[in-house]
């Protein structure tokens, strides 16, 4: 249709990142979260350890990398929320606005994810409070278990913390990019790494470190099923915040002169490092205390308090750990909320505060389902398990890969070569071609094969 569109540079309506560092912190803040520290260890535990980790790493590099580059590129070119960006770019690149639906799948996934993410983040706030009050001392296997059961069986306690967590997230997003998002990540990200390293020393000296290392790094392929391959891919999407459009959104605030491939490399490196470190902290403790790596979503809430209660002054460490975990969760939650809020500001003309409140409350409501799935509705089991299990499976294993696939197909097949080349102009032609090849063939074929495999076709 109109070939002259798109030559003029659009600008974001919400401002830009103030520096390269804050952008990297924001995206790493989005990537590093409960996915690394809470989800990765328990999913690896449920899926047999080493072999799962290996498949996960392959998914990160072959599928995650090209897709993250694609999403950043689409965001920076579109400069709007993911739905509108896809609509504009679809129109510009080949006269079809239907690409907006890809953005919508992503935003839906983000909506669902934040609803249960906030519940789990609430658990970390509760454990923080208990650490401070000294309620986590002198634990043994059983008392740790019963503290955890008490929490999950109480809808009221979870409701309080879920509400608190959503309120914090909404308040930060309401303040905007520079005053809210950037300030939060600059404050919250650095400490997390320090604490993880301290904990690693603890786990090396006190835990059964070699058993942990073996479990995490020694592949036993007899445990690999098609479902565990899908779980590994789902986890790769989840941990890198892909498929939902939040990377598209953060790309929309990225200045033109920043290197997309360079920043992606840094972000993926940090995220993977933190996930592996978290595993190396947690599994040695699991084996030391005779816990089961297959304990599911409760894994870190059962293991870490036990470990901390063994050392004198351990409540300080445990308090620090849980508050920093909450920080990691907040910086991720911000990225889950921002795209829908930006959509509402851009399309409904509401203020940022009002948009954050409306969307936040809707997500909070959906979160009630996850809370109840641990108590009132725990008997309700269908498809993949409880309501919580289903919300997680649907969003991470189906919606994220699906929209991630479509984002990367758009960036590599539909977007004109000239345009993608412009976005990646800082790297050599060889690196560009490598991206384009993996975005066109490797990532899509990978995602589709894993899907077909999981539904039993191959
Ligand atoms: N990546 C975050 C974590 O590991 C969670 C997250 C933030 C996310 N934004 C996302 C997951 C978008 C999927 C899609 O905890």
PDB file of C-alpha atoms in Angstrom, residues 288-439:
ATOM      1  CA  UNK A 288      21.799 -32.512  52.738  1.00  0.00           C
ATOM      2  CA  UNK A 289      18.464 -32.455  54.529  1.00  0.00           C
ATOM      3  CA  UNK A 290      17.009 -35.479  52.826  1.00  0.00           C
ATOM      4  CA  UNK A 291      14.352 -33.469  51.012  1.00  0.00           C
ATOM      5  CA  UNK A 292      13.066 -34.450  47.602  1.00  0.00           C
ATOM      6  CA  UNK A 293      14.023 -32.422  44.533  1.00  0.00           C
ATOM      7  CA  UNK A 294      10.560 -33.238  43.203  1.00  0.00           C
ATOM      8  CA  UNK A 295       8.784 -31.195  45.858  1.00  0.00           C
ATOM      9  CA  UNK A 296       7.235 -28.845  43.295  1.00  0.00           C
ATOM     10  CA  UNK A 297       6.350 -25.200  43.848  1.00  0.00           C
ATOM     11  CA  UNK A 298       7.160 -25.375  47.567  1.00  0.00           C
ATOM     12  CA  UNK A 299      10.778 -26.405  47.010  1.00  0.00           C
ATOM     13  CA  UNK A 300      12.629 -23.235  48.023  1.00  0.00           C
ATOM     14  CA  UNK A 301      10.183 -22.441  50.797  1.00  0.00           C
ATOM     15  CA  UNK A 302      10.899 -25.807  52.364  1.00  0.00           C
ATOM     16  CA  UNK A 303      14.643 -26.008  51.823  1.00  0.00           C
ATOM     17  CA  UNK A 304      16.046 -22.569  52.454  1.00  0.00           C
ATOM     18  CA  UNK A 305      14.412 -21.858  55.823  1.00  0.00           C
ATOM     19  CA  UNK A 306      15.730 -25.216  57.014  1.00  0.00           C
ATOM     20  CA  UNK A 307      19.231 -24.363  55.938  1.00  0.00           C
ATOM     21  CA  UNK A 308      19.142 -20.914  57.480  1.00  0.00           C
ATOM     22  CA  UNK A 309      17.802 -22.136  60.771  1.00  0.00           C
ATOM     23  CA  UNK A 310      20.972 -24.221  61.119  1.00  0.00           C
ATOM     24  CA  UNK A 311      23.349 -21.269  61.341  1.00  0.00           C
ATOM     25  CA  UNK A 312      23.531 -18.797  64.154  1.00  0.00           C
ATOM     26  CA  UNK A 313      22.029 -15.506  63.078  1.00  0.00           C
ATOM     27  CA  UNK A 314      20.517 -17.371  60.173  1.00  0.00           C
ATOM     28  CA  UNK A 315      17.357 -15.349  60.426  1.00  0.00           C
ATOM     29  CA  UNK A 316      19.289 -12.361  59.123  1.00  0.00           C
ATOM     30  CA  UNK A 317      20.305 -14.296  56.020  1.00  0.00           C
ATOM     31  CA  UNK A 318      16.886 -15.693  55.578  1.00  0.00           C
ATOM     32  CA  UNK A 319      15.293 -12.278  55.960  1.00  0.00           C
ATOM     33  CA  UNK A 320      17.689 -10.871  53.406  1.00  0.00           C
ATOM     34  CA  UNK A 321      17.127 -13.737  51.037  1.00  0.00           C
ATOM     35  CA  UNK A 322      13.370 -13.452  51.035  1.00  0.00           C
ATOM     36  CA  UNK A 323      13.298  -9.687  50.731  1.00  0.00           C
ATOM     37  CA  UNK A 324      15.716  -9.810  47.816  1.00  0.00           C
ATOM     38  CA  UNK A 325      13.650 -12.528  46.214  1.00  0.00           C
ATOM     39  CA  UNK A 326      10.698 -10.199  46.599  1.00  0.00           C
ATOM     40  CA  UNK A 327      12.751  -7.457  44.910  1.00  0.00           C
ATOM     41  CA  UNK A 328      13.573  -9.764  42.025  1.00  0.00           C
ATOM     42  CA  UNK A 329       9.883 -10.556  41.766  1.00  0.00           C
ATOM     43  CA  UNK A 330       8.908  -6.883  41.788  1.00  0.00           C
ATOM     44  CA  UNK A 331      11.255  -5.932  38.951  1.00  0.00           C
ATOM     45  CA  UNK A 332       9.766  -8.792  36.915  1.00  0.00           C
ATOM     46  CA  UNK A 333       6.200  -7.922  37.836  1.00  0.00           C
ATOM     47  CA  UNK A 334       6.787  -4.377  36.587  1.00  0.00           C
ATOM     48  CA  UNK A 335       7.523  -5.748  33.142  1.00  0.00           C
ATOM     49  CA  UNK A 336       4.416  -7.919  33.244  1.00  0.00           C
ATOM     50  CA  UNK A 337       2.200  -4.946  34.056  1.00  0.00           C
ATOM     51  CA  UNK A 338       3.760  -2.191  31.934  1.00  0.00           C
ATOM     52  CA  UNK A 339       2.603  -3.414  28.472  1.00  0.00           C
ATOM     53  CA  UNK A 340      -1.107  -3.574  29.372  1.00  0.00           C
ATOM     54  CA  UNK A 341      -0.885  -0.245  31.153  1.00  0.00           C
ATOM     55  CA  UNK A 342       0.840   1.370  28.157  1.00  0.00           C
ATOM     56  CA  UNK A 343      -1.894  -0.084  25.964  1.00  0.00           C
ATOM     57  CA  UNK A 344      -4.585   1.495  28.118  1.00  0.00           C
ATOM     58  CA  UNK A 345      -2.872   4.886  28.224  1.00  0.00           C
ATOM     59  CA  UNK A 346      -2.345   4.889  24.469  1.00  0.00           C
ATOM     60  CA  UNK A 347      -5.784   3.639  23.508  1.00  0.00           C
ATOM     61  CA  UNK A 348      -8.171   4.854  26.171  1.00  0.00           C
ATOM     62  CA  UNK A 349      -6.407   8.082  26.984  1.00  0.00           C
ATOM     63  CA  UNK A 350      -6.554   7.381  30.704  1.00  0.00           C
ATOM     64  CA  UNK A 351      -3.846   8.697  32.956  1.00  0.00           C
ATOM     65  CA  UNK A 352      -0.999   6.344  33.891  1.00  0.00           C
ATOM     66  CA  UNK A 353      -2.217   6.122  37.454  1.00  0.00           C
ATOM     67  CA  UNK A 354      -5.754   5.220  36.500  1.00  0.00           C
ATOM     68  CA  UNK A 355      -4.619   2.673  33.910  1.00  0.00           C
ATOM     69  CA  UNK A 356      -2.239   0.993  36.359  1.00  0.00           C
ATOM     70  CA  UNK A 357      -4.994   0.788  38.944  1.00  0.00           C
ATOM     71  CA  UNK A 358      -7.648  -0.654  36.628  1.00  0.00           C
ATOM     72  CA  UNK A 359      -5.415  -3.322  35.083  1.00  0.00           C
ATOM     73  CA  UNK A 360      -3.789  -4.085  38.418  1.00  0.00           C
ATOM     74  CA  UNK A 361      -7.117  -4.700  40.119  1.00  0.00           C
ATOM     75  CA  UNK A 362      -8.263  -7.025  37.329  1.00  0.00           C
ATOM     76  CA  UNK A 363      -5.062  -9.031  37.650  1.00  0.00           C
ATOM     77  CA  UNK A 364      -5.449  -9.075  41.421  1.00  0.00           C
ATOM     78  CA  UNK A 365      -8.925 -10.554  40.988  1.00  0.00           C
ATOM     79  CA  UNK A 366      -7.658 -13.311  38.710  1.00  0.00           C
ATOM     80  CA  UNK A 367      -4.969 -14.044  41.287  1.00  0.00           C
ATOM     81  CA  UNK A 368      -7.666 -15.121  43.742  1.00  0.00           C
ATOM     82  CA  UNK A 369      -8.123 -18.261  41.664  1.00  0.00           C
ATOM     83  CA  UNK A 370      -4.504 -19.254  42.249  1.00  0.00           C
ATOM     84  CA  UNK A 371      -4.798 -18.575  45.960  1.00  0.00           C
ATOM     85  CA  UNK A 372      -7.890 -20.742  46.204  1.00  0.00           C
ATOM     86  CA  UNK A 373      -6.291 -23.506  44.186  1.00  0.00           C
ATOM     87  CA  UNK A 374      -4.017 -24.137  47.187  1.00  0.00           C
ATOM     88  CA  UNK A 375      -6.878 -24.382  49.677  1.00  0.00           C
ATOM     89  CA  UNK A 376     -10.617 -23.971  49.006  1.00  0.00           C
ATOM     90  CA  UNK A 377     -10.326 -25.370  45.501  1.00  0.00           C
ATOM     91  CA  UNK A 378      -7.399 -27.716  46.005  1.00  0.00           C
ATOM     92  CA  UNK A 379      -9.678 -30.664  45.315  1.00  0.00           C
ATOM     93  CA  UNK A 380     -10.464 -29.259  41.882  1.00  0.00           C
ATOM     94  CA  UNK A 381      -8.122 -31.019  39.546  1.00  0.00           C
ATOM     95  CA  UNK A 382      -8.322 -31.271  35.766  1.00  0.00           C
ATOM     96  CA  UNK A 383      -6.042 -31.321  32.710  1.00  0.00           C
ATOM     97  CA  UNK A 384      -2.621 -30.404  34.191  1.00  0.00           C
ATOM     98  CA  UNK A 385      -3.627 -30.366  37.850  1.00  0.00           C
ATOM     99  CA  UNK A 386      -4.974 -27.560  40.005  1.00  0.00           C
ATOM    100  CA  UNK A 387      -6.165 -24.216  38.672  1.00  0.00           C
ATOM    101  CA  UNK A 388      -2.736 -22.790  39.462  1.00  0.00           C
ATOM    102  CA  UNK A 389      -0.995 -25.584  37.514  1.00  0.00           C
ATOM    103  CA  UNK A 390      -3.289 -24.999  34.560  1.00  0.00           C
ATOM    104  CA  UNK A 391      -2.847 -21.230  34.488  1.00  0.00           C
ATOM    105  CA  UNK A 392       0.900 -21.716  34.571  1.00  0.00           C
ATOM    106  CA  UNK A 393       0.916 -24.459  31.930  1.00  0.00           C
ATOM    107  CA  UNK A 394      -1.382 -22.568  29.580  1.00  0.00           C
ATOM    108  CA  UNK A 395       0.555 -19.315  29.802  1.00  0.00           C
ATOM    109  CA  UNK A 396       4.171 -20.531  29.951  1.00  0.00           C
ATOM    110  CA  UNK A 397       4.059 -23.656  27.841  1.00  0.00           C
ATOM    111  CA  UNK A 398       1.479 -22.670  25.235  1.00  0.00           C
ATOM    112  CA  UNK A 399       0.802 -18.933  24.953  1.00  0.00           C
ATOM    113  CA  UNK A 400       4.390 -17.689  25.372  1.00  0.00           C
ATOM    114  CA  UNK A 401       5.950 -20.031  22.779  1.00  0.00           C
ATOM    115  CA  UNK A 402       3.065 -19.349  20.404  1.00  0.00           C
ATOM    116  CA  UNK A 403       3.352 -15.574  20.412  1.00  0.00           C
ATOM    117  CA  UNK A 404       7.151 -15.739  20.648  1.00  0.00           C
ATOM    118  CA  UNK A 405       7.106 -17.827  17.483  1.00  0.00           C
ATOM    119  CA  UNK A 406       4.919 -15.289  15.712  1.00  0.00           C
ATOM    120  CA  UNK A 407       7.052 -12.332  16.854  1.00  0.00           C
ATOM    121  CA  UNK A 408      10.165 -13.922  15.443  1.00  0.00           C
ATOM    122  CA  UNK A 409       8.456 -14.957  12.206  1.00  0.00           C
ATOM    123  CA  UNK A 410       7.327 -11.393  11.752  1.00  0.00           C
ATOM    124  CA  UNK A 411      10.767  -9.925  12.430  1.00  0.00           C
ATOM    125  CA  UNK A 412      12.602 -12.322  10.139  1.00  0.00           C
ATOM    126  CA  UNK A 413      10.140 -13.198   7.367  1.00  0.00           C
ATOM    127  CA  UNK A 414       7.706 -10.299   7.134  1.00  0.00           C
ATOM    128  CA  UNK A 415       9.781  -7.287   8.089  1.00  0.00           C
ATOM    129  CA  UNK A 416      11.838  -6.052   5.182  1.00  0.00           C
ATOM    130  CA  UNK A 417      15.474  -6.991   5.306  1.00  0.00           C
ATOM    131  CA  UNK A 418      16.398  -3.359   4.982  1.00  0.00           C
ATOM    132  CA  UNK A 419      14.461  -2.540   8.131  1.00  0.00           C
ATOM    133  CA  UNK A 420      15.851  -5.302  10.299  1.00  0.00           C
ATOM    134  CA  UNK A 421      19.304  -4.461   9.017  1.00  0.00           C
ATOM    135  CA  UNK A 422      18.795  -0.891  10.167  1.00  0.00           C
ATOM    136  CA  UNK A 423      17.933  -2.064  13.688  1.00  0.00           C
ATOM    137  CA  UNK A 424      21.010  -4.290  13.843  1.00  0.00           C
ATOM    138  CA  UNK A 425      23.345  -1.977  11.958  1.00  0.00           C
ATOM    139  CA  UNK A 426      25.986  -2.008  14.699  1.00  0.00           C
ATOM    140  CA  UNK A 427      26.996  -5.631  14.150  1.00  0.00           C
ATOM    141  CA  UNK A 428      28.835  -7.226  11.254  1.00  0.00           C
ATOM    142  CA  UNK A 429      26.939  -8.685   8.309  1.00  0.00           C
ATOM    143  CA  UNK A 430      27.912 -12.143   9.465  1.00  0.00           C
ATOM    144  CA  UNK A 431      26.353 -11.688  12.873  1.00  0.00           C
ATOM    145  CA  UNK A 432      23.285 -10.171  11.256  1.00  0.00           C
ATOM    146  CA  UNK A 433      22.919 -13.155   8.937  1.00  0.00           C
ATOM    147  CA  UNK A 434      23.371 -15.506  11.849  1.00  0.00           C
ATOM    148  CA  UNK A 435      20.513 -13.819  13.677  1.00  0.00           C
ATOM    149  CA  UNK A 436      18.317 -13.851  10.597  1.00  0.00           C
ATOM    150  CA  UNK A 437      18.966 -17.499   9.922  1.00  0.00           C
ATOM    151  CA  UNK A 438      18.236 -18.557  13.460  1.00  0.00           C
ATOM    152  CA  UNK A 439      15.163 -16.338  13.687  1.00  0.00           C
TER     153      UNK A 439
END
